[in-house]
Amino acid sequence: MATLGGNCSLLPPSSRLNPTNQQTLSPSSAYYCHSTWNSSKSTNLTASAACFLSSSPFQQRFGFRIEKKKRNDSFSQTLAVRHLTGSLTSAEGLRFAIVVARFNEIITKPLLEGALDTFKKYSVKEEDVDVVWVPGCFEIGLVAERLGKSRKYQAILCIGAVIRGDTSHYDAVANSAASGVLSAGLNSGVPCIFGVLTCDNMEQAINRAGGKSGNKGAETALTAIEMASLFERHLKG
Ligand SMILES: Nc1c(NC[C@H](O)[C@H](O)[C@H](O)CO)[nH]c(=O)[nH]c1=O
Ligand SMILES: CC(=O)[C@@H](O)COP(=O)(O)O
């Protein structure tokens, strides 16, 4: 919910709505104000106060008309809120490192190929990608952190596969991999993306490495592009 009131930048200083005129706005529909005096830009307002705002005395007083337009997103954007997002369509020029575990290579190789194919589709150049092999998932975090701190890459993808055996070893490796990748991102300030499968059996892993559940390596690459772009566009330190 948003309130249209004293901060409405469309209104000239002399005609700001006073507090008693403020309307509580619902996120269900959008209204476009066409100002005749302020700018040629249309501004998206979220409002249910249609009757009040679009009545002709309002138009005469404030000099703009309001058109109702059904919105199809699930939440409202207000005049005051900026939405910062990464883009998938401007990946050219971004640099990525991929840390990939050799353990369960029959799974990690197709995950890596999925990631590389996706980079190609999204215009990331081959010379902007470095692949670093490590023995197993346990080693990924350390290497990812070093690569992040090198400042050479906009994001680091971490690829591996932990597959449950008979003992609790699985839990130790899977948890270490997850916390290692998380720490690498937090400590380096560079997005480190978690592309490690944690599966109960080989069948689950095959399904996620290009089988019937898709290729999680490809998904990891998309996440990496979005995060790299988000940081480049909006969160540069
Ligand atoms: N069991 C799995 C491992 N184990 C190896 C460790 O990751 C590590 O290389 C070793 O303990 C030496 O430090 N690695 C995987 O990637 N996947 C597994 O299922
Ligand atoms: C987690 C593993 O994949 C594995 O190498 C350990 O298997 P196990 O628990 O049977 O020793």
Short mmCIF file of C-alpha atoms and ligand atoms in Angstrom, two decimals:
data_model
loop_
_atom_site.label_atom_id
_atom_site.label_comp_id
_atom_site.label_asym_id
_atom_site.label_seq_id
_atom_site.Cartn_x
_atom_site.Cartn_y
_atom_site.Cartn_z
CA MET A 1 0.00 0.00 0.00
CA ALA A 2 1.22 3.48 -0.78
CA THR A 3 -0.02 6.94 0.02
CA LEU A 4 -0.20 9.73 -2.50
CA GLY A 5 0.47 12.95 -0.67
CA GLY A 6 2.90 15.77 -0.01
CA ASN A 7 5.76 14.13 -1.86
CA CYS A 8 3.99 13.80 -5.20
CA SER A 9 6.57 15.35 -7.49
CA LEU A 10 4.03 15.85 -10.26
CA LEU A 11 2.27 18.58 -8.39
CA PRO A 12 3.47 22.17 -8.50
CA PRO A 13 4.52 23.44 -5.04
CA SER A 14 1.46 25.65 -4.84
CA SER A 15 -0.96 22.81 -5.35
CA ARG A 16 0.46 19.94 -3.24
CA LEU A 17 -2.27 17.75 -1.78
CA ASN A 18 -2.81 18.58 1.84
CA PRO A 19 -2.96 15.72 4.40
CA THR A 20 -6.74 15.59 4.38
CA ASN A 21 -6.71 14.93 0.66
CA GLN A 22 -4.31 12.00 0.93
CA GLN A 23 -5.60 8.76 -0.48
CA THR A 24 -4.59 5.26 0.49
CA LEU A 25 -3.58 3.44 -2.66
CA SER A 26 -4.10 -0.21 -3.39
CA PRO A 27 -1.70 -2.27 -5.52
CA SER A 28 -4.45 -3.63 -7.71
CA SER A 29 -4.28 -1.21 -10.60
CA ALA A 30 -2.02 1.41 -12.08
CA TYR A 31 -2.77 4.96 -13.08
CA TYR A 32 -0.77 7.01 -15.49
CA CYS A 33 -0.62 10.75 -14.88
CA HIS A 34 -0.13 12.86 -17.98
CA SER A 35 1.07 16.18 -16.73
CA THR A 36 0.50 19.19 -18.94
CA TRP A 37 2.86 21.44 -17.03
CA ASN A 38 5.62 19.40 -15.49
CA SER A 39 7.19 17.06 -17.99
CA SER A 40 6.33 15.04 -21.04
CA LYS A 41 7.03 11.80 -19.16
CA SER A 42 4.17 9.59 -18.05
CA THR A 43 4.58 8.51 -14.47
CA ASN A 44 3.20 5.24 -13.15
CA LEU A 45 1.09 5.79 -10.04
CA THR A 46 -0.53 2.97 -8.14
CA ALA A 47 -3.94 3.96 -6.95
CA SER A 48 -7.46 2.96 -6.27
CA ALA A 49 -8.49 6.53 -5.70
CA ALA A 50 -9.78 6.80 -9.23
CA CYS A 51 -12.93 8.70 -8.51
CA PHE A 52 -11.14 11.33 -6.55
CA LEU A 53 -8.20 11.70 -8.87
CA SER A 54 -9.87 11.51 -12.24
CA SER A 55 -12.82 13.76 -11.55
CA SER A 56 -12.84 16.81 -13.77
CA PRO A 57 -12.35 19.38 -10.98
CA PHE A 58 -9.16 17.53 -10.17
CA GLN A 59 -8.07 17.75 -13.81
CA GLN A 60 -8.86 21.43 -13.93
CA ARG A 61 -7.04 22.14 -10.69
CA PHE A 62 -3.90 20.12 -11.32
CA GLY A 63 -3.73 20.25 -15.07
CA PHE A 64 -3.30 16.56 -15.83
CA ARG A 65 -5.53 13.64 -16.52
CA ILE A 66 -5.27 10.16 -15.11
CA GLU A 67 -5.87 7.02 -17.13
CA LYS A 68 -6.54 3.68 -15.52
CA LYS A 69 -4.39 0.80 -16.74
CA LYS A 70 -4.74 -2.73 -15.33
CA ARG A 71 -1.43 -3.93 -14.00
CA ASN A 72 -0.45 -7.55 -14.28
CA ASP A 73 2.42 -7.71 -11.84
CA SER A 74 1.78 -8.95 -8.34
CA PHE A 75 3.13 -5.98 -6.43
CA SER A 76 3.07 -2.28 -6.88
CA GLN A 77 5.76 0.09 -7.98
CA THR A 78 5.35 3.54 -6.52
CA LEU A 79 6.83 6.85 -7.47
CA ALA A 80 9.24 6.60 -4.54
CA VAL A 81 10.52 3.04 -4.90
CA ARG A 82 13.31 2.12 -7.29
CA HIS A 83 13.69 -1.52 -8.27
CA LEU A 84 17.31 -2.47 -8.86
CA THR A 85 17.75 -5.52 -11.04
CA GLY A 86 20.41 -7.36 -12.95
CA SER A 87 20.01 -7.93 -16.67
CA LEU A 88 20.48 -11.11 -18.65
CA THR A 89 20.78 -9.28 -21.93
CA SER A 90 23.93 -7.27 -21.37
CA ALA A 91 26.41 -9.95 -20.40
CA GLU A 92 28.99 -9.08 -23.04
CA GLY A 93 32.20 -7.85 -21.41
CA LEU A 94 31.50 -9.50 -18.04
CA ARG A 95 34.20 -11.88 -16.80
CA PHE A 96 33.49 -15.16 -15.01
CA ALA A 97 35.47 -17.91 -13.32
CA ILE A 98 34.07 -21.42 -12.95
CA VAL A 99 35.40 -23.59 -10.14
CA VAL A 100 34.53 -27.20 -10.90
CA ALA A 101 35.11 -30.32 -8.81
CA ARG A 102 36.61 -33.38 -10.49
CA PHE A 103 34.92 -35.76 -8.02
CA ASN A 104 31.91 -37.34 -9.78
CA GLU A 105 33.26 -35.96 -13.06
CA ILE A 106 30.65 -37.92 -15.00
CA ILE A 107 28.18 -35.40 -13.55
CA THR A 108 30.30 -32.27 -13.17
CA LYS A 109 31.47 -32.28 -16.82
CA PRO A 110 27.93 -31.97 -18.27
CA LEU A 111 27.15 -29.33 -15.63
CA LEU A 112 30.18 -27.37 -16.80
CA GLU A 113 29.15 -27.78 -20.45
CA GLY A 114 25.66 -26.49 -19.58
CA ALA A 115 27.19 -23.42 -17.99
CA LEU A 116 29.52 -22.77 -20.95
CA ASP A 117 26.69 -23.22 -23.50
CA THR A 118 24.56 -20.73 -21.59
CA PHE A 119 27.36 -18.17 -21.49
CA LYS A 120 27.71 -18.51 -25.26
CA LYS A 121 23.96 -18.00 -25.76
CA TYR A 122 24.07 -14.85 -23.64
CA SER A 123 27.05 -13.35 -25.51
CA VAL A 124 29.73 -13.97 -22.89
CA LYS A 125 33.02 -14.36 -24.82
CA GLU A 126 35.09 -17.52 -24.35
CA GLU A 127 38.14 -15.44 -23.47
CA ASP A 128 36.18 -13.90 -20.60
CA VAL A 129 35.72 -17.26 -18.86
CA ASP A 130 38.35 -19.16 -16.85
CA VAL A 131 37.71 -22.73 -15.64
CA VAL A 132 39.55 -23.90 -12.52
CA TRP A 133 39.47 -27.61 -11.60
CA VAL A 134 39.69 -28.75 -7.97
CA PRO A 135 39.70 -32.32 -6.53
CA GLY A 136 36.30 -32.21 -4.80
CA CYS A 137 33.53 -29.97 -3.54
CA PHE A 138 35.29 -29.53 -0.22
CA GLU A 139 38.01 -27.52 -2.00
CA ILE A 140 35.68 -25.22 -3.93
CA GLY A 141 35.16 -22.50 -1.31
CA LEU A 142 38.82 -21.74 -0.77
CA VAL A 143 39.52 -21.41 -4.48
CA ALA A 144 36.37 -19.37 -5.13
CA GLU A 145 37.35 -16.91 -2.43
CA ARG A 146 40.85 -16.47 -3.87
CA LEU A 147 39.41 -15.90 -7.35
CA GLY A 148 36.86 -13.42 -6.00
CA LYS A 149 39.51 -11.44 -4.18
CA SER A 150 41.62 -11.25 -7.35
CA ARG A 151 39.03 -8.68 -8.63
CA LYS A 152 39.40 -10.21 -12.12
CA TYR A 153 35.86 -11.58 -12.31
CA GLN A 154 32.35 -10.21 -11.91
CA ALA A 155 31.05 -13.57 -10.61
CA ILE A 156 32.36 -17.02 -9.70
CA LEU A 157 30.36 -20.17 -10.52
CA CYS A 158 30.91 -23.15 -8.24
CA ILE A 159 30.09 -26.53 -9.76
CA GLY A 160 30.20 -29.94 -8.12
CA ALA A 161 28.19 -33.03 -7.22
CA VAL A 162 27.94 -34.64 -3.82
CA ILE A 163 26.22 -38.02 -3.94
CA ARG A 164 25.19 -39.82 -0.76
CA GLY A 165 27.15 -42.93 0.20
CA ASP A 166 26.79 -45.24 3.19
CA THR A 167 28.20 -42.95 5.87
CA SER A 168 27.72 -39.39 7.06
CA HIS A 169 30.57 -38.23 4.84
CA TYR A 170 27.98 -36.85 2.41
CA ASP A 171 26.67 -34.37 4.97
CA ALA A 172 30.13 -33.12 5.85
CA VAL A 173 31.08 -32.53 2.20
CA ALA A 174 27.72 -31.05 1.17
CA ASN A 175 27.55 -28.67 4.14
CA SER A 176 31.18 -27.64 3.76
CA ALA A 177 30.64 -26.93 0.07
CA ALA A 178 27.60 -24.76 0.77
CA SER A 179 29.18 -22.79 3.59
CA GLY A 180 32.47 -22.52 1.68
CA VAL A 181 30.76 -20.95 -1.33
CA LEU A 182 28.72 -18.65 0.88
CA SER A 183 31.83 -17.50 2.77
CA ALA A 184 33.71 -16.97 -0.47
CA GLY A 185 31.05 -14.55 -1.67
CA LEU A 186 30.73 -12.75 1.65
CA ASN A 187 34.49 -12.44 2.18
CA SER A 188 35.35 -11.38 -1.36
CA GLY A 189 32.32 -9.21 -2.11
CA VAL A 190 32.02 -10.95 -5.49
CA PRO A 191 28.93 -13.06 -6.22
CA CYS A 192 29.81 -16.76 -5.78
CA ILE A 193 27.04 -18.92 -7.19
CA PHE A 194 26.17 -22.30 -5.72
CA GLY A 195 25.98 -24.89 -8.48
CA VAL A 196 26.69 -27.96 -6.37
CA LEU A 197 24.27 -30.87 -6.68
CA THR A 198 23.49 -32.65 -3.42
CA CYS A 199 21.82 -35.90 -4.40
CA ASP A 200 20.68 -39.08 -2.70
CA ASN A 201 21.74 -41.22 -5.66
CA MET A 202 23.33 -41.14 -9.09
CA GLU A 203 19.97 -41.14 -10.86
CA GLN A 204 19.01 -37.83 -9.24
CA ALA A 205 22.35 -36.40 -10.30
CA ILE A 206 22.04 -37.56 -13.92
CA ASN A 207 18.56 -36.04 -14.14
CA ARG A 208 19.97 -32.67 -13.09
CA ALA A 209 23.03 -32.74 -15.32
CA GLY A 210 21.20 -32.52 -18.63
CA GLY A 211 18.57 -35.19 -17.98
CA LYS A 212 14.87 -34.87 -17.35
CA SER A 213 15.24 -32.20 -14.65
CA GLY A 214 17.31 -29.92 -16.87
CA ASN A 215 20.90 -28.81 -16.47
CA LYS A 216 21.67 -27.11 -13.18
CA GLY A 217 24.97 -25.85 -14.61
CA ALA A 218 23.03 -23.82 -17.16
CA GLU A 219 20.84 -22.38 -14.39
CA THR A 220 23.94 -21.50 -12.40
CA ALA A 221 25.31 -19.55 -15.36
CA LEU A 222 22.09 -17.53 -15.64
CA THR A 223 22.23 -16.71 -11.94
CA ALA A 224 25.86 -15.66 -12.35
CA ILE A 225 25.03 -13.31 -15.23
CA GLU A 226 22.15 -11.73 -13.33
CA MET A 227 24.21 -11.21 -10.18
CA ALA A 228 27.24 -9.92 -12.07
CA SER A 229 25.03 -7.47 -13.90
CA LEU A 230 23.25 -6.38 -10.70
CA PHE A 231 26.59 -5.58 -9.08
CA GLU A 232 27.95 -3.83 -12.17
CA ARG A 233 24.87 -1.68 -12.65
CA HIS A 234 23.85 -0.85 -9.12
CA LEU A 235 26.08 -2.20 -6.35
CA LYS A 236 29.61 -1.28 -7.31
CA GLY A 237 31.66 -0.77 -4.14
N1 LIG B 1 32.28 -37.52 -1.51
C1 LIG B 1 32.41 -36.47 -2.35
C2 LIG B 1 33.57 -35.68 -2.34
N2 LIG B 1 34.55 -35.97 -1.49
C3 LIG B 1 35.84 -35.43 -1.59
C4 LIG B 1 36.00 -34.09 -0.91
O1 LIG B 1 35.31 -33.09 -1.63
C5 LIG B 1 37.43 -33.69 -0.81
O2 LIG B 1 37.99 -33.57 -2.08
C6 LIG B 1 38.27 -34.60 0.03
O3 LIG B 1 37.66 -34.84 1.26
C7 LIG B 1 39.67 -34.02 0.27
O4 LIG B 1 39.60 -32.79 0.96
N3 LIG B 1 33.68 -34.63 -3.18
C8 LIG B 1 32.69 -34.32 -4.05
O5 LIG B 1 32.80 -33.36 -4.82
N4 LIG B 1 31.56 -35.08 -4.07
C9 LIG B 1 31.39 -36.13 -3.26
O6 LIG B 1 30.33 -36.82 -3.32
C1 LIG B 2 29.86 -38.60 0.05
C2 LIG B 2 30.42 -39.56 -0.91
O1 LIG B 2 30.11 -39.47 -2.04
C3 LIG B 2 31.29 -40.67 -0.54
O2 LIG B 2 32.46 -40.73 -1.27
C4 LIG B 2 31.33 -41.20 0.77
O3 LIG B 2 30.74 -42.44 0.67
P1 LIG B 2 30.58 -43.35 1.97
O4 LIG B 2 29.68 -42.59 2.89
O5 LIG B 2 29.93 -44.61 1.47
O6 LIG B 2 31.94 -43.56 2.53
#
